[in-house]
Amino acid sequence: MENLIADNVASDWIPKDRRSIEEWALSNLTLSPPLTKTGPFDTRDSRHFIAPLGALQDDAVREVNILGPVRGGKTLIAEVWSAWIIRNEPGPMRWVFQDDKAACDECELRIWPMIINNRWLRNML
């Protein structure tokens, strides 16, 4: 029990990870079904994710708008960013959905599995 507490306290005092979001996600996030691509998050096949993730990481950018096709990864960008921000820039966050069912599905099917698959985020819970 002492080691569990000590490990969690020690993990809270590590320096901010200064890598880009896509680099951080490659080594920290594992995508699971129902996503089409599973495994480590990787932008090599989805280069169009890099600019929005970079803009989301830039403190000088006030708003990011993404226009894309259905199943083009728009929600995945938000999911990866939210996991990164929980770890690296914690603070208030609000994610609005069209109804309670959509919010519940997003959380249970996509966000929670991504968080549970990340050691640091899982330990934080």
mmCIF file of C-alpha atoms in Angstrom:
data_model
loop_
_atom_site.group_PDB
_atom_site.id
_atom_site.type_symbol
_atom_site.label_atom_id
_atom_site.label_comp_id
_atom_site.label_asym_id
_atom_site.label_seq_id
_atom_site.Cartn_x
_atom_site.Cartn_y
_atom_site.Cartn_z
ATOM 1 C CA MET A 1 0.000 0.000 0.000
ATOM 2 C CA GLU A 2 2.812 2.425 0.829
ATOM 3 C CA ASN A 3 4.425 1.878 -2.585
ATOM 4 C CA LEU A 4 1.116 2.521 -4.373
ATOM 5 C CA ILE A 5 0.690 5.856 -2.606
ATOM 6 C CA ALA A 6 4.354 6.802 -3.061
ATOM 7 C CA ASP A 7 4.246 5.897 -6.769
ATOM 8 C CA ASN A 8 1.124 7.987 -7.344
ATOM 9 C CA VAL A 9 2.509 10.983 -5.466
ATOM 10 C CA ALA A 10 5.823 10.723 -7.321
ATOM 11 C CA SER A 11 4.040 10.563 -10.687
ATOM 12 C CA ASP A 12 2.296 13.862 -9.896
ATOM 13 C CA TRP A 13 5.617 15.670 -9.534
ATOM 14 C CA ILE A 14 7.153 14.868 -12.899
ATOM 15 C CA PRO A 15 7.917 17.734 -15.307
ATOM 16 C CA LYS A 16 5.443 18.648 -18.030
ATOM 17 C CA ASP A 17 5.872 16.555 -21.167
ATOM 18 C CA ARG A 18 6.947 19.085 -23.835
ATOM 19 C CA ARG A 19 6.589 16.749 -26.819
ATOM 20 C CA SER A 20 3.932 17.400 -29.440
ATOM 21 C CA ILE A 21 0.550 15.822 -28.783
ATOM 22 C CA GLU A 22 1.003 13.239 -31.535
ATOM 23 C CA GLU A 23 4.395 12.187 -30.140
ATOM 24 C CA TRP A 24 2.966 11.962 -26.631
ATOM 25 C CA ALA A 25 -0.056 9.997 -27.878
ATOM 26 C CA LEU A 26 2.103 7.529 -29.823
ATOM 27 C CA SER A 27 3.845 6.453 -26.632
ATOM 28 C CA ASN A 28 0.875 6.831 -24.265
ATOM 29 C CA LEU A 29 -2.457 6.092 -25.959
ATOM 30 C CA THR A 30 -3.799 2.791 -27.200
ATOM 31 C CA LEU A 31 -6.930 2.851 -29.339
ATOM 32 C CA SER A 32 -9.412 0.013 -28.920
ATOM 33 C CA PRO A 33 -12.635 -1.094 -30.634
ATOM 34 C CA PRO A 34 -15.095 0.255 -31.729
ATOM 35 C CA LEU A 35 -12.474 2.440 -33.461
ATOM 36 C CA THR A 36 -11.523 1.226 -36.925
ATOM 37 C CA LYS A 37 -7.773 1.509 -36.299
ATOM 38 C CA THR A 38 -6.675 -0.015 -33.016
ATOM 39 C CA GLY A 39 -3.341 -0.060 -31.234
ATOM 40 C CA PRO A 40 -1.036 2.861 -30.485
ATOM 41 C CA PHE A 41 -2.271 6.223 -31.780
ATOM 42 C CA ASP A 42 -0.121 7.037 -34.802
ATOM 43 C CA THR A 43 -0.394 9.932 -37.264
ATOM 44 C CA ARG A 44 1.741 8.333 -39.995
ATOM 45 C CA ASP A 45 -1.403 7.175 -41.815
ATOM 46 C CA SER A 46 -3.475 10.196 -40.765
ATOM 47 C CA ARG A 47 -1.253 13.217 -41.376
ATOM 48 C CA HIS A 48 -4.289 15.528 -41.350
ATOM 49 C CA PHE A 49 -4.447 15.118 -37.527
ATOM 50 C CA ILE A 50 -1.112 16.880 -36.956
ATOM 51 C CA ALA A 51 -2.156 20.494 -37.677
ATOM 52 C CA PRO A 52 -5.308 20.462 -35.497
ATOM 53 C CA LEU A 53 -3.435 18.773 -32.631
ATOM 54 C CA GLY A 54 -0.651 21.340 -32.950
ATOM 55 C CA ALA A 55 -3.179 24.175 -32.881
ATOM 56 C CA LEU A 56 -4.863 22.679 -29.801
ATOM 57 C CA GLN A 57 -1.486 22.596 -28.053
ATOM 58 C CA ASP A 58 -0.639 26.213 -28.973
ATOM 59 C CA ASP A 59 -1.567 28.685 -26.214
ATOM 60 C CA ALA A 60 -1.827 31.485 -28.797
ATOM 61 C CA VAL A 61 -4.653 29.713 -30.669
ATOM 62 C CA ARG A 62 -8.096 30.618 -29.292
ATOM 63 C CA GLU A 63 -10.313 28.373 -31.431
ATOM 64 C CA VAL A 64 -9.897 25.270 -33.584
ATOM 65 C CA ASN A 65 -12.550 24.334 -36.153
ATOM 66 C CA ILE A 66 -12.399 21.059 -38.033
ATOM 67 C CA LEU A 67 -14.436 20.337 -41.153
ATOM 68 C CA GLY A 68 -14.248 16.781 -42.388
ATOM 69 C CA PRO A 69 -16.198 13.798 -43.666
ATOM 70 C CA VAL A 70 -18.112 11.329 -41.523
ATOM 71 C CA ARG A 71 -15.651 8.921 -39.832
ATOM 72 C CA GLY A 72 -12.786 11.252 -40.726
ATOM 73 C CA GLY A 73 -11.330 11.347 -37.191
ATOM 74 C CA LYS A 74 -12.756 14.635 -35.913
ATOM 75 C CA THR A 75 -13.924 13.135 -32.611
ATOM 76 C CA LEU A 76 -10.689 11.157 -32.297
ATOM 77 C CA ILE A 77 -8.743 14.424 -32.405
ATOM 78 C CA ALA A 78 -10.831 15.697 -29.481
ATOM 79 C CA GLU A 79 -10.364 12.420 -27.585
ATOM 80 C CA VAL A 80 -6.579 12.409 -28.020
ATOM 81 C CA TRP A 81 -6.389 16.073 -27.042
ATOM 82 C CA SER A 82 -8.543 15.534 -23.959
ATOM 83 C CA ALA A 83 -6.317 12.656 -22.782
ATOM 84 C CA TRP A 84 -3.223 14.813 -23.378
ATOM 85 C CA ILE A 85 -4.697 17.821 -21.596
ATOM 86 C CA ILE A 86 -5.747 15.764 -18.556
ATOM 87 C CA ARG A 87 -2.127 14.680 -18.210
ATOM 88 C CA ASN A 88 -0.257 17.829 -19.242
ATOM 89 C CA GLU A 89 -2.511 20.893 -18.825
ATOM 90 C CA PRO A 90 -5.203 19.948 -16.279
ATOM 91 C CA GLY A 91 -8.037 22.361 -15.738
ATOM 92 C CA PRO A 92 -11.739 22.868 -16.396
ATOM 93 C CA MET A 93 -13.096 21.201 -19.521
ATOM 94 C CA ARG A 94 -16.552 21.000 -21.039
ATOM 95 C CA TRP A 95 -17.570 18.644 -23.828
ATOM 96 C CA VAL A 96 -21.121 19.116 -25.114
ATOM 97 C CA PHE A 97 -23.098 16.426 -26.948
ATOM 98 C CA GLN A 98 -26.466 16.517 -28.688
ATOM 99 C CA ASP A 99 -28.112 14.282 -26.052
ATOM 100 C CA ASP A 100 -27.411 12.124 -23.001
ATOM 101 C CA LYS A 101 -27.194 8.879 -25.007
ATOM 102 C CA ALA A 102 -24.485 10.277 -27.294
ATOM 103 C CA ALA A 103 -22.514 11.521 -24.266
ATOM 104 C CA CYS A 104 -22.860 8.164 -22.494
ATOM 105 C CA ASP A 105 -21.811 6.215 -25.617
ATOM 106 C CA GLU A 106 -18.768 8.457 -26.151
ATOM 107 C CA CYS A 107 -17.664 8.045 -22.572
ATOM 108 C CA GLU A 108 -18.258 4.300 -22.185
ATOM 109 C CA LEU A 109 -17.139 3.145 -25.633
ATOM 110 C CA ARG A 110 -14.279 5.497 -26.425
ATOM 111 C CA ILE A 111 -13.003 7.798 -23.657
ATOM 112 C CA TRP A 112 -12.921 5.370 -20.708
ATOM 113 C CA PRO A 113 -11.146 2.573 -22.644
ATOM 114 C CA MET A 114 -8.524 5.102 -23.819
ATOM 115 C CA ILE A 115 -7.989 6.333 -20.255
ATOM 116 C CA ILE A 116 -7.902 2.827 -18.768
ATOM 117 C CA ASN A 117 -5.267 1.772 -21.346
ATOM 118 C CA ASN A 118 -2.968 4.643 -20.250
ATOM 119 C CA ARG A 119 -1.034 3.754 -17.076
ATOM 120 C CA TRP A 120 -0.729 7.308 -15.772
ATOM 121 C CA LEU A 121 -4.353 8.271 -16.395
ATOM 122 C CA ARG A 122 -5.583 4.938 -14.988
ATOM 123 C CA ASN A 123 -3.564 5.464 -11.795
ATOM 124 C CA MET A 124 -4.952 8.961 -11.475
ATOM 125 C CA LEU A 125 -8.461 7.535 -11.194
#
